[in-house]
Tab-separated table of C-alpha atoms in Angstrom:
chain	number	residue	atom	x	y	z
A	1	MET	CA	-58.134	21.464	-29.411
A	2	ASP	CA	-58.002	23.805	-26.432
A	3	LEU	CA	-58.778	22.175	-23.111
A	4	HIS	CA	-59.503	23.852	-19.823
A	5	GLN	CA	-57.472	23.089	-16.738
A	6	LYS	CA	-59.236	20.746	-14.368
A	7	THR	CA	-59.310	19.654	-10.719
A	8	ILE	CA	-61.765	17.659	-8.593
A	9	LYS	CA	-64.897	19.037	-6.938
A	10	LYS	CA	-64.427	17.557	-3.459
A	11	LYS	CA	-61.709	16.112	-1.276
A	12	LEU	CA	-61.242	12.367	-1.680
A	13	VAL	CA	-59.560	10.104	0.895
A	14	LEU	CA	-58.305	6.641	-0.026
A	15	GLU	CA	-56.442	3.996	1.970
A	16	GLY	CA	-54.586	0.896	0.873
A	17	ILE	CA	-51.473	-1.255	1.017
A	18	ALA	CA	-48.243	-0.004	-0.571
A	19	LEU	CA	-46.956	-2.578	-3.054
A	20	HIS	CA	-43.270	-2.498	-2.166
A	21	SER	CA	-43.163	-1.445	1.499
A	22	GLY	CA	-46.277	-3.361	2.545
A	23	ALA	CA	-47.344	-0.424	4.730
A	24	LEU	CA	-50.921	0.781	5.093
A	25	VAL	CA	-51.038	4.201	3.450
A	26	LYS	CA	-53.640	6.949	3.370
A	27	ILE	CA	-53.841	9.567	0.643
A	28	ALA	CA	-56.104	12.597	0.318
A	29	LEU	CA	-56.773	14.166	-3.084
A	30	ILE	CA	-57.589	17.835	-2.573
A	31	PRO	CA	-58.900	20.346	-5.146
A	32	SER	CA	-56.233	22.829	-6.186
A	33	GLU	CA	-56.171	26.262	-7.786
A	34	GLU	CA	-55.425	26.917	-11.440
A	35	ASN	CA	-51.794	26.739	-12.593
A	36	THR	CA	-50.576	24.884	-9.495
A	37	GLY	CA	-50.034	21.524	-11.180
A	38	ILE	CA	-49.909	18.114	-9.499
A	39	ILE	CA	-48.295	18.360	-6.070
A	40	PHE	CA	-47.524	15.678	-3.464
A	41	LEU	CA	-47.329	16.610	0.207
A	42	ARG	CA	-45.818	14.184	2.758
A	43	THR	CA	-47.922	14.730	5.891
A	44	ASP	CA	-45.720	12.374	7.921
A	45	LEU	CA	-42.881	14.912	7.735
A	46	LYS	CA	-42.619	18.306	9.412
A	47	LYS	CA	-40.496	20.071	6.780
A	48	ASN	CA	-39.272	19.824	3.183
A	49	SER	CA	-42.379	17.796	2.475
A	50	VAL	CA	-43.549	19.133	-0.902
A	51	ILE	CA	-42.730	17.271	-4.134
A	52	LYS	CA	-43.895	18.494	-7.521
A	53	ALA	CA	-44.924	15.795	-9.979
A	54	CYS	CA	-42.450	16.765	-12.677
A	55	TRP	CA	-39.879	15.157	-14.986
A	56	LYS	CA	-37.125	17.120	-13.217
A	57	ASN	CA	-37.831	15.216	-10.005
A	58	ILE	CA	-37.679	11.674	-11.429
A	59	VAL	CA	-35.016	9.619	-9.634
A	60	PRO	CA	-33.794	6.038	-10.229
A	61	SER	CA	-35.910	3.323	-8.634
A	62	SER	CA	-36.571	-0.386	-9.044
A	63	LEU	CA	-39.914	-1.577	-10.439
A	64	CYS	CA	-41.737	1.738	-10.048
A	65	THR	CA	-41.638	5.463	-10.747
A	66	LYS	CA	-40.226	7.648	-8.009
A	67	ILE	CA	-39.921	11.424	-7.643
A	68	SER	CA	-37.886	13.338	-5.097
A	69	ASN	CA	-37.433	16.986	-4.140
A	70	GLN	CA	-34.097	18.734	-3.605
A	71	TYR	CA	-33.999	17.572	0.017
A	72	GLY	CA	-34.238	13.886	-0.867
A	73	VAL	CA	-37.858	13.578	0.266
A	74	SER	CA	-39.601	11.222	-2.129
A	75	VAL	CA	-42.807	9.487	-3.096
A	76	SER	CA	-42.841	6.331	-5.204
A	77	THR	CA	-45.122	4.024	-7.198
A	78	ILE	CA	-46.926	7.076	-8.557
A	79	GLU	CA	-47.445	5.791	-12.109
A	80	HIS	CA	-50.982	4.393	-11.750
A	81	LEU	CA	-52.205	7.514	-9.973
A	82	MET	CA	-50.547	9.770	-12.565
A	83	PHE	CA	-52.250	7.780	-15.319
A	84	SER	CA	-55.582	8.432	-13.596
A	85	PHE	CA	-54.951	12.168	-13.731
A	86	TYR	CA	-53.902	11.918	-17.381
A	87	ALA	CA	-56.967	9.866	-18.289
A	88	LEU	CA	-59.351	12.307	-16.612
A	89	GLY	CA	-57.561	15.467	-17.762
A	90	ILE	CA	-56.749	16.598	-14.212
A	91	THR	CA	-54.086	19.315	-14.257
A	92	ASN	CA	-54.232	20.757	-10.738
A	93	LEU	CA	-54.385	18.672	-7.566
A	94	LEU	CA	-52.801	18.363	-4.147
A	95	ILE	CA	-52.122	14.824	-2.928
A	96	GLU	CA	-51.491	14.515	0.795
A	97	ILE	CA	-49.853	11.225	1.731
A	98	ASN	CA	-48.740	9.902	5.125
A	99	GLY	CA	-45.824	7.849	3.801
A	100	PRO	CA	-43.347	7.475	0.919
A	101	GLU	CA	-45.383	5.226	-1.398
A	102	ILE	CA	-48.782	5.428	-3.109
A	103	PRO	CA	-51.131	2.509	-2.271
A	104	ILE	CA	-51.372	-0.075	-5.039
A	105	MET	CA	-55.160	-0.628	-4.686
A	106	ASP	CA	-56.086	-3.413	-7.171
A	107	GLY	CA	-52.892	-3.038	-9.228
A	108	SER	CA	-54.524	-0.822	-11.844
A	109	SER	CA	-55.886	2.725	-12.088
A	110	LYS	CA	-59.539	1.677	-11.975
A	111	ILE	CA	-60.258	2.397	-8.302
A	112	PHE	CA	-58.556	5.796	-8.466
A	113	ILE	CA	-60.575	6.772	-11.526
A	114	ASP	CA	-63.888	5.424	-10.214
A	115	GLU	CA	-63.522	7.215	-6.875
A	116	ILE	CA	-62.474	10.487	-8.507
A	117	LEU	CA	-65.456	10.375	-10.858
A	118	ASN	CA	-67.752	9.747	-7.871
A	119	LYS	CA	-66.538	13.032	-6.377
A	120	GLY	CA	-66.773	14.843	-9.701
A	121	LEU	CA	-64.454	16.900	-11.898
A	122	LEU	CA	-64.287	20.686	-11.990
A	123	ASN	CA	-63.401	22.621	-15.131
A	124	GLN	CA	-61.376	25.742	-14.424
A	125	LYS	CA	-61.206	29.009	-16.363
A	126	SER	CA	-57.593	28.814	-17.528
A	127	LYS	CA	-56.655	26.806	-20.598
A	128	VAL	CA	-54.069	24.033	-20.528
A	129	SER	CA	-50.739	24.804	-22.164
A	130	HIS	CA	-49.674	23.003	-25.319
A	131	LEU	CA	-46.283	21.323	-25.589
A	132	ILE	CA	-44.807	21.240	-29.090
A	133	ILE	CA	-41.796	18.907	-29.397
A	134	LYS	CA	-39.889	19.866	-32.511
A	135	LYS	CA	-38.046	16.706	-33.552
A	136	THR	CA	-37.693	12.945	-33.072
A	137	PHE	CA	-36.102	11.613	-29.879
A	138	GLU	CA	-35.144	8.036	-29.050
A	139	VAL	CA	-33.422	6.366	-26.107
A	140	GLY	CA	-32.405	2.735	-25.626
A	141	ASP	CA	-31.116	0.279	-28.226
A	142	LYS	CA	-32.573	-1.881	-31.007
A	143	ASP	CA	-34.020	-4.429	-28.550
A	144	ARG	CA	-35.304	-2.055	-25.891
A	145	PHE	CA	-36.247	1.510	-26.740
A	146	ILE	CA	-38.780	4.306	-26.599
A	147	ARG	CA	-39.094	6.854	-29.394
A	148	TYR	CA	-41.036	10.085	-29.773
A	149	GLU	CA	-41.931	11.455	-33.218
A	150	PRO	CA	-43.719	14.763	-33.828
A	151	SER	CA	-46.860	14.899	-35.933
A	152	GLN	CA	-49.375	17.460	-37.166
A	153	THR	CA	-52.261	15.957	-35.175
A	154	ASN	CA	-53.714	17.100	-31.866
A	155	SER	CA	-53.509	13.583	-30.455
A	156	LEU	CA	-51.045	11.040	-29.098
A	157	GLU	CA	-50.518	7.871	-31.106
A	158	ILE	CA	-48.908	4.958	-29.291
A	159	ASP	CA	-47.428	1.691	-30.508
A	160	TYR	CA	-46.217	-0.479	-27.622
A	161	THR	CA	-44.664	-3.927	-28.004
A	162	LEU	CA	-43.989	-6.308	-25.134
A	163	GLU	CA	-42.171	-9.611	-25.525
A	164	TYR	CA	-41.304	-12.257	-22.948
A	165	LYS	CA	-39.541	-15.557	-23.474
A	166	ASP	CA	-42.197	-17.451	-21.555
A	167	HIS	CA	-45.162	-19.689	-22.319
A	168	PHE	CA	-47.919	-17.238	-21.421
A	169	ILE	CA	-47.255	-13.575	-22.274
A	170	LYS	CA	-45.027	-14.205	-25.288
A	171	LYS	CA	-45.308	-11.206	-27.659
A	172	GLN	CA	-48.078	-8.629	-27.362
A	173	ASN	CA	-48.721	-5.291	-29.054
A	174	PHE	CA	-51.062	-2.407	-28.341
A	175	ARG	CA	-51.689	0.374	-30.843
A	176	SER	CA	-53.917	3.397	-30.713
A	177	LYS	CA	-54.092	6.345	-33.119
A	178	ASP	CA	-55.520	8.540	-30.349
A	179	VAL	CA	-54.744	6.967	-26.997
A	180	ARG	CA	-56.585	9.631	-24.990
A	181	LYS	CA	-59.798	8.248	-26.479
A	182	ASN	CA	-58.831	4.737	-25.291
A	183	VAL	CA	-57.525	5.453	-21.793
A	184	LEU	CA	-60.543	4.034	-20.000
A	185	ASP	CA	-60.107	0.811	-21.994
A	186	ILE	CA	-56.702	0.237	-20.387
A	187	ALA	CA	-57.305	1.823	-16.971
A	188	HIS	CA	-58.433	-1.483	-15.399
A	189	THR	CA	-55.348	-3.467	-16.448
A	190	ARG	CA	-53.160	-4.720	-13.604
A	191	THR	CA	-49.487	-4.913	-12.821
A	192	PHE	CA	-47.984	-8.382	-13.162
A	193	CYS	CA	-45.069	-10.601	-12.236
A	194	HIS	CA	-43.706	-14.058	-12.985
A	195	GLN	CA	-43.767	-16.349	-9.966
A	196	GLU	CA	-40.168	-17.380	-10.643
A	197	ASP	CA	-39.036	-13.770	-10.251
A	198	LEU	CA	-40.658	-13.239	-6.865
A	199	GLU	CA	-37.771	-14.614	-4.810
A	200	LYS	CA	-35.365	-12.152	-6.432
A	201	ILE	CA	-37.808	-9.270	-5.936
A	202	PHE	CA	-38.304	-10.184	-2.271
A	203	ALA	CA	-34.508	-10.297	-1.842
A	204	MET	CA	-34.422	-6.683	-3.042
A	205	GLY	CA	-36.797	-5.761	-0.214
A	206	LEU	CA	-39.635	-5.093	-2.656
A	207	ALA	CA	-43.212	-6.306	-3.207
A	208	LYS	CA	-43.857	-6.788	0.531
A	209	GLY	CA	-47.460	-5.748	-0.071
A	210	GLY	CA	-47.964	-7.739	-3.249
A	211	SER	CA	-50.749	-10.308	-3.469
A	212	LEU	CA	-53.206	-11.844	-5.885
A	213	ASP	CA	-55.528	-8.973	-4.956
A	214	ASN	CA	-53.246	-6.378	-6.523
A	215	ALA	CA	-51.122	-8.153	-9.136
A	216	ILE	CA	-51.339	-10.837	-11.792
A	217	ILE	CA	-49.001	-13.706	-10.944
A	218	ILE	CA	-47.876	-15.866	-13.864
A	219	SER	CA	-46.765	-19.446	-13.259
A	220	GLY	CA	-45.621	-21.351	-16.325
A	221	ASN	CA	-48.413	-21.258	-18.898
A	222	LYS	CA	-51.147	-20.022	-16.560
A	223	ILE	CA	-51.985	-17.293	-14.069
A	224	LEU	CA	-52.737	-17.928	-10.411
A	225	ASN	CA	-55.466	-15.291	-10.095
A	226	GLN	CA	-59.024	-16.548	-9.909
A	227	GLY	CA	-61.160	-14.972	-12.583
A	228	GLY	CA	-58.407	-14.852	-15.175
A	229	LEU	CA	-57.435	-11.793	-17.162
A	230	ARG	CA	-59.610	-8.709	-17.374
A	231	CYS	CA	-59.064	-8.245	-21.103
A	232	LYS	CA	-57.081	-9.498	-24.064
A	233	ASN	CA	-53.430	-8.425	-23.980
A	234	GLU	CA	-53.800	-7.119	-20.422
A	235	PHE	CA	-50.029	-7.207	-19.956
A	236	VAL	CA	-49.069	-4.873	-22.797
A	237	LYS	CA	-52.018	-2.624	-22.053
A	238	HIS	CA	-50.800	-2.259	-18.483
A	239	LYS	CA	-47.312	-1.382	-19.701
A	240	THR	CA	-48.964	1.274	-21.889
A	241	LEU	CA	-50.776	2.554	-18.785
A	242	ASP	CA	-47.437	2.838	-16.967
A	243	CYS	CA	-45.879	4.645	-19.909
A	244	LEU	CA	-48.676	7.216	-20.131
A	245	GLY	CA	-48.572	7.828	-16.380
A	246	ASP	CA	-44.837	8.451	-16.601
A	247	LEU	CA	-45.198	10.708	-19.659
A	248	TYR	CA	-47.638	12.889	-17.712
A	249	LEU	CA	-44.670	13.950	-15.593
A	250	SER	CA	-44.003	16.251	-18.548
A	251	ASN	CA	-46.862	18.294	-17.011
A	252	GLN	CA	-48.401	18.423	-20.475
A	253	PHE	CA	-50.680	16.457	-22.788
A	254	ILE	CA	-48.108	15.353	-25.346
A	255	ASN	CA	-49.137	15.113	-29.008
A	256	GLY	CA	-47.239	13.081	-31.604
A	257	LYS	CA	-46.315	9.406	-31.688
A	258	ILE	CA	-44.710	7.172	-29.067
A	259	THR	CA	-43.209	3.884	-30.205
A	260	CYS	CA	-41.960	1.596	-27.462
A	261	ASN	CA	-40.392	-1.843	-27.496
A	262	GLN	CA	-39.677	-3.569	-24.193
A	263	GLY	CA	-39.715	-0.201	-22.460
A	264	GLY	CA	-40.179	0.688	-18.823
A	265	HIS	CA	-40.151	3.449	-16.237
A	266	GLU	CA	-36.437	4.138	-16.546
A	267	LEU	CA	-36.458	4.620	-20.322
A	268	THR	CA	-39.523	6.867	-20.244
A	269	GLY	CA	-37.888	9.077	-17.614
A	270	ILE	CA	-34.686	9.289	-19.658
A	271	LEU	CA	-36.702	10.239	-22.756
A	272	LEU	CA	-38.432	13.098	-20.926
A	273	LYS	CA	-35.160	14.439	-19.559
A	274	LYS	CA	-33.578	14.271	-23.020
A	275	ILE	CA	-36.441	16.239	-24.564
A	276	PHE	CA	-36.476	18.917	-21.860
A	277	LYS	CA	-32.695	19.186	-21.588
A	278	ASP	CA	-32.579	21.956	-24.203
A	279	LYS	CA	-35.316	24.568	-24.628
A	280	LYS	CA	-34.608	24.538	-28.367
A	281	ASN	CA	-36.223	21.077	-28.456
A	282	TYR	CA	-39.713	22.312	-27.645
A	283	THR	CA	-42.062	25.215	-27.171
A	284	ILE	CA	-44.953	25.649	-24.751
A	285	GLU	CA	-47.848	27.714	-26.018
A	286	SER	CA	-49.109	29.292	-22.829
A	287	SER	CA	-48.169	31.764	-20.110
A	288	ASP	CA	-45.067	30.573	-18.314
A	289	LEU	CA	-46.054	29.968	-14.709
A	290	SER	CA	-43.788	28.703	-11.948
A	291	VAL	CA	-44.726	27.188	-8.624
A	292	ASN	CA	-43.046	28.270	-5.399
A	293	PHE	CA	-43.374	26.353	-2.139
A	294	LYS	CA	-42.818	27.412	1.454
A	295	GLU	CA	-41.064	24.186	2.401
A	296	LYS	CA	-40.777	25.124	6.087
A	297	SER	CA	-44.407	24.046	6.586
A	298	PHE	CA	-46.215	20.824	5.689
A	299	ASN	CA	-49.635	22.506	5.690
A	300	SER	CA	-51.230	22.524	2.253
A	301	GLU	CA	-52.286	26.134	2.766
A	302	GLU	CA	-48.607	27.106	2.534
A	303	ILE	CA	-48.424	26.172	-1.136
A	304	GLN	CA	-48.506	29.326	-3.217
A	305	VAL	CA	-48.487	30.118	-6.912
A	306	VAL	CA	-46.206	32.850	-8.175
A	307	VAL	CA	-46.674	34.292	-11.663
């Protein structure tokens, strides 16, 4: 099914705590022209401040997804925001941010999606391009892997399994034949952590902004959050949310089947890079547009599209 490119109707400003740095961060989502894609702009920097949300720019990071441009300027913890764009079909948007990390909000994508919908979505004239991946790809091993398989459907099927050797999460599975029809059912699921792992995470200099307001904390056979879980199998559904947000760094709506067992940000990034490593692995049914940035300026008006 052909889908039109999409942006938002009005500028949206959000503020919140960054999960890992603990800093107060402000982001502005700004409507963008057709064929410009998802672009981050670091307003706290005077140059080299533009970072395209793209698989090419994924760099290694602990406990989050991070992208960086050729100058080493980065933005991290983008996965929940990217899922929001995927869920709503947003293809073109400028995100101005005054620091290196997206605010965590409530630990899910719900606030992002709710606030975007309050501003409204705008359908654009151009059609989205269609990515056709020609064969099966898998990365990982028998215990921890992510696999892509092509299919003849115009949908994405997902089968995600999560297993912990604890007394609470244990083994969970989430399956959907057409996950784009179920995205709003998983959008409210939150990131999580075992209490026993917090000391190690803090020692890494991470999760400085973490709290019961933005993460589920598991202690033994219970959770510490008042109100309990938001839904059955919230943990595996959140991991599915992360996976879909990361997959959207393909800059496409991928069709086919994703099977994942004990996956994570790193494996999803490796899968994307393996697929796109050779142009013989895929085709894109659309005009081939490239984005060029005048990196000398950090003003959003300096971002131009070149056909």
